[in-house]
Rosetta silent file (secondary structure, phi, psi, omega in degrees, C-alpha in Angstrom):
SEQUENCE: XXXXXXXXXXXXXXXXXXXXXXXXXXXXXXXXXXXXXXXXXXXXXXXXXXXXXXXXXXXXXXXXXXXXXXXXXXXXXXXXXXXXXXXXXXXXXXXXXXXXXXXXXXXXXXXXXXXXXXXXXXXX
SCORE:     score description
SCORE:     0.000 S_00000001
   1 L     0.000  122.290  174.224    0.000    0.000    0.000 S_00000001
   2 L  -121.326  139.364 -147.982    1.517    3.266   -0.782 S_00000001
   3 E   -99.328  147.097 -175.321    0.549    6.368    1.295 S_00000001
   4 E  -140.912  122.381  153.612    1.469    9.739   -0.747 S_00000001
   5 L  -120.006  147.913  171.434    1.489   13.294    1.526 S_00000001
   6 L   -88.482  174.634  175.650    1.654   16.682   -0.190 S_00000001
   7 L  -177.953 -169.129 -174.877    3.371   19.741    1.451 S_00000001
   8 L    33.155   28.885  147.450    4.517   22.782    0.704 S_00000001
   9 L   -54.576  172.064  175.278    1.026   24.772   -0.484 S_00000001
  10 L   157.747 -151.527 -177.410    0.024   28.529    0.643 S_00000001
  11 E  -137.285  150.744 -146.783   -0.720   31.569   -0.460 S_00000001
  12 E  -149.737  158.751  171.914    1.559   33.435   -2.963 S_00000001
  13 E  -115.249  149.303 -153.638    0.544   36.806   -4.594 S_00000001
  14 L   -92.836  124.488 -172.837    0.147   36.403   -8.310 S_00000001
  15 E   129.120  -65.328  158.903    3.395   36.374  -10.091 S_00000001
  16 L   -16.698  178.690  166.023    5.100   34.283   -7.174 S_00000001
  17 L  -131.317  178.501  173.370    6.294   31.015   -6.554 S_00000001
  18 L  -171.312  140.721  164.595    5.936   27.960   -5.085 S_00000001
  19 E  -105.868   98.786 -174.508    7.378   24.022   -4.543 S_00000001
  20 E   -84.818  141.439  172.527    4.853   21.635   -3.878 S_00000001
  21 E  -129.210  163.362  179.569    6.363   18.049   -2.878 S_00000001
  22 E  -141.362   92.161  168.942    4.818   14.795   -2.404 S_00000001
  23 L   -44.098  173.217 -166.418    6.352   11.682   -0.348 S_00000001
  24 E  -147.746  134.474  161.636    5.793    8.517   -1.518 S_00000001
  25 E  -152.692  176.808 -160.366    6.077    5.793    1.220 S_00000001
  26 L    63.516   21.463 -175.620    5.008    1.852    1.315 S_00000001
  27 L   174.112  153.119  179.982    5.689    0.850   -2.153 S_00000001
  28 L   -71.697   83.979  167.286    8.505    0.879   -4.725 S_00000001
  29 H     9.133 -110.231 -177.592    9.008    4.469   -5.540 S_00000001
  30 H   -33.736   -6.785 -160.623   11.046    4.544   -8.777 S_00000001
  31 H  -113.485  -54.866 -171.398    7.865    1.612  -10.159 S_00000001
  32 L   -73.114  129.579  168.282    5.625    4.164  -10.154 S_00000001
  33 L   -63.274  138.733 -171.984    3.921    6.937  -12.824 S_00000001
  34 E  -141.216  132.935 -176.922    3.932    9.726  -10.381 S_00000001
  35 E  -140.507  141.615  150.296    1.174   12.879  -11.484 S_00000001
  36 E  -111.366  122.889  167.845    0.085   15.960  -10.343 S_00000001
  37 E  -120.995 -173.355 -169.011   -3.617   17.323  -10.457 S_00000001
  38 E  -145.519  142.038 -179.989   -5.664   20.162   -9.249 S_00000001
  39 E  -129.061  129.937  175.452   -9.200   20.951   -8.112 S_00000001
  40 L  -110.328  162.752 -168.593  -10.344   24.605   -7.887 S_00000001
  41 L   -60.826  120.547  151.398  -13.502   25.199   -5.644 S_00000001
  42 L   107.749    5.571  146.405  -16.471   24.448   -8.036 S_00000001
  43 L   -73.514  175.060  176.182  -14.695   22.571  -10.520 S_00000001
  44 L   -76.093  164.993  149.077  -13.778   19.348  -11.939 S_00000001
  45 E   -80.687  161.283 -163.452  -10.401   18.206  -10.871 S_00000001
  46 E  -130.578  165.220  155.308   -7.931   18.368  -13.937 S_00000001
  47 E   -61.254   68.578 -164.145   -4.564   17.250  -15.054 S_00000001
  48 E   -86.688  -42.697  175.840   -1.470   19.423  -14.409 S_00000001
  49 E  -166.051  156.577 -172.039    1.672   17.338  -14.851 S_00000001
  50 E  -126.383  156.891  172.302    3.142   14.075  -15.304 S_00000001
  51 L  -119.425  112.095 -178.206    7.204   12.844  -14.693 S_00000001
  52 L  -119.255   98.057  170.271    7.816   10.898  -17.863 S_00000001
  53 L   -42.812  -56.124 -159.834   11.628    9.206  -18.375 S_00000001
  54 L  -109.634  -19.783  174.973   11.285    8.231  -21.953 S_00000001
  55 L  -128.621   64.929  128.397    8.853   10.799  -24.009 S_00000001
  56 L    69.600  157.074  178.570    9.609   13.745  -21.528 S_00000001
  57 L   -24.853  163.365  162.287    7.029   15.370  -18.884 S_00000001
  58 E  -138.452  145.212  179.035    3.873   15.875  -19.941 S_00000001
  59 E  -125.059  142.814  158.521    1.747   19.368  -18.996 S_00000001
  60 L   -66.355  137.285  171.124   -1.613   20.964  -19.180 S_00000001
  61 L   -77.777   19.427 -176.725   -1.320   23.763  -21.159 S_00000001
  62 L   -79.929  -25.513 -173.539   -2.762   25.955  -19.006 S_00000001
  63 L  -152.211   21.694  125.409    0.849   25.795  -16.718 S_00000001
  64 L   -24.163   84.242 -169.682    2.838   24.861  -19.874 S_00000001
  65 L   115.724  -28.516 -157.526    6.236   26.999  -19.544 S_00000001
  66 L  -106.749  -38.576  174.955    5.419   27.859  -15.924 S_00000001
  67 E  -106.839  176.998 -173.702    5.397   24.565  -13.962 S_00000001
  68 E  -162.647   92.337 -174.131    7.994   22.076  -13.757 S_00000001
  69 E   -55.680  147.873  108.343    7.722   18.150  -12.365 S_00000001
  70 E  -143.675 -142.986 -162.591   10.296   16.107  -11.281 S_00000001
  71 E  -165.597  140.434 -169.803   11.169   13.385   -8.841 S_00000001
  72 L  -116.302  136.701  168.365   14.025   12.625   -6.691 S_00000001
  73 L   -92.484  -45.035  161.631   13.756    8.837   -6.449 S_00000001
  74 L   -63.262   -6.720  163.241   16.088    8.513   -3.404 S_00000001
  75 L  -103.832   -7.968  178.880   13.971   10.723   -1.758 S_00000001
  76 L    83.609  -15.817  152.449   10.999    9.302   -2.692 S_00000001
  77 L   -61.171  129.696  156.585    9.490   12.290   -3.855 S_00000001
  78 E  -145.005  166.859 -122.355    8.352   14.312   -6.773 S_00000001
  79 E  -132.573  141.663  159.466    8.320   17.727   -6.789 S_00000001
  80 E  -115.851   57.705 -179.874    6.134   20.776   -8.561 S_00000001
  81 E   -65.943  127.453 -175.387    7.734   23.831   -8.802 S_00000001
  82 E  -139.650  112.033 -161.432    5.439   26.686   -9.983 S_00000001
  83 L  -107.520  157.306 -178.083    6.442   29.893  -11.159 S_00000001
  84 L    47.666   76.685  174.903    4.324   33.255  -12.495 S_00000001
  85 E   -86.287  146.684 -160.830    1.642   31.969  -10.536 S_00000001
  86 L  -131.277  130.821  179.521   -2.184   33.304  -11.605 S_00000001
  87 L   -57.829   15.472 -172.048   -4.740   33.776   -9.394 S_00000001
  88 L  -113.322    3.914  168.303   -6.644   30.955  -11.682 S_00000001
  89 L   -83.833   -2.145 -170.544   -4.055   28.559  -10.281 S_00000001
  90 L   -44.849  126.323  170.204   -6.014   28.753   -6.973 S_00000001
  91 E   177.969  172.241  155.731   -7.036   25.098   -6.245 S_00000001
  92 E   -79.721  118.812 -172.370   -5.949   21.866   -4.212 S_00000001
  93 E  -102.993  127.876 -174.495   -2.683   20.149   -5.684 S_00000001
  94 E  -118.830  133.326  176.006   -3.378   16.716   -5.410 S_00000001
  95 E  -110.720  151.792 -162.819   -0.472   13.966   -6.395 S_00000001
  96 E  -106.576  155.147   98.255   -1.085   10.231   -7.938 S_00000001
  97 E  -121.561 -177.700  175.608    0.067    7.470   -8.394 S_00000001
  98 L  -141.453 -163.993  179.365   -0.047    3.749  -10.485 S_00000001
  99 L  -130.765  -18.870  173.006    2.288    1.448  -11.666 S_00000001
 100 L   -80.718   99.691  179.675    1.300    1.517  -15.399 S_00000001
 101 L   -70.543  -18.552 -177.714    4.112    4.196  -16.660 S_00000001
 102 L  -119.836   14.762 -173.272    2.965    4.486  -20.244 S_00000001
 103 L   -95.542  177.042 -170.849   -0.705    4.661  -20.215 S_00000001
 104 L   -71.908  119.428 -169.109   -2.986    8.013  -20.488 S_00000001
 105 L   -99.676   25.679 -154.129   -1.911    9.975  -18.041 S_00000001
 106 L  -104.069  -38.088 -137.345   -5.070   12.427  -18.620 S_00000001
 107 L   -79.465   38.070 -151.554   -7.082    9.354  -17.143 S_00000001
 108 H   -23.984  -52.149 -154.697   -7.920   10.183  -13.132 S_00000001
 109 H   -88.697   25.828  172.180   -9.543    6.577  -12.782 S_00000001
 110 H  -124.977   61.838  168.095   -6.611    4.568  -13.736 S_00000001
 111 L  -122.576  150.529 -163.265   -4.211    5.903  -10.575 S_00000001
 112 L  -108.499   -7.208 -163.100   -4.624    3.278   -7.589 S_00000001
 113 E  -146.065  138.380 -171.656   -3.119    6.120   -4.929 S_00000001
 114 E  -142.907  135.379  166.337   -4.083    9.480   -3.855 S_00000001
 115 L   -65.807 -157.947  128.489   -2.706   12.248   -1.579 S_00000001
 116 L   -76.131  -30.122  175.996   -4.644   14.184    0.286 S_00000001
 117 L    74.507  169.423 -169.747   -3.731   17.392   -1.402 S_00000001
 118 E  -111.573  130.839  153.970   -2.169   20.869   -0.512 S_00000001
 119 E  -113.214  165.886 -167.784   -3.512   24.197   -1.309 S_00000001
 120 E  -111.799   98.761  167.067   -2.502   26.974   -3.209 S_00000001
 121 E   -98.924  126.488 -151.742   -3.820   30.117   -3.136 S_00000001
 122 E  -106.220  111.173 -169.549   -2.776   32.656   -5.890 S_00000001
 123 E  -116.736  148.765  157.089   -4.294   36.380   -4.765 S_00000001
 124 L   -73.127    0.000    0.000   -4.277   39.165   -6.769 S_00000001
């Protein structure tokens, strides 16, 4: 069973920054598709980023140029750094995971693990 916590959310003024991270514990790290999504209050949750080894990250383009995944595997971790932040980034960053590394990573119901999520609030 692997347990995933978030950290590092808050509130940023628009423009800011911010590094969200997400342990990974219980389960073989480095095995895992590791994703980040986001739910803003009265929305769906969405798709924000993926850590992809062999055809490179993948992003919504909505935080295309701005955000930036990656994953320390000896740490267990992967990491969201998010720059020029917009108050339309407001939302709960939630992180995933599976074990299927090459499947659609658009696809919320094929991750077997869920944070809790962090939030971010972007004011103007």
């Amino acid at each position: 069973q692997v347990q995933l916590v978030e950290s590092g959310g808050g509130l940023v003024q628009a423009g800011g920054s911010l590094r969200l991270s997400c342990a990974a514990s219980g389960g073989s790290f480095s095995s895992y598709a590791m994703v980040w999504f986001r739910q803003a209050p009265g929305k769906e949750r969405e798709f924000v980023a993926a850590f992809n080894w062999s055809r490179g990250n993948i992003y919504a383009e909505s935080v295309k140029g701005r955000f930036t995944i990656s994953r320390d595997n000896a740490k267990n971790t992967v990491y969201l750094q998010m720059n020029s932040l917009k108050p339309e980034d407001t939302a709960v960053y939630v992180c995933a995971a599976r074990l299927d590394v090459s499947g659609n990573y658009y696809n919320q119901g094929s991750y077997n693990y869920w944070g809790q999520g962090t939030q971010v609030t972007v004011s103007s």
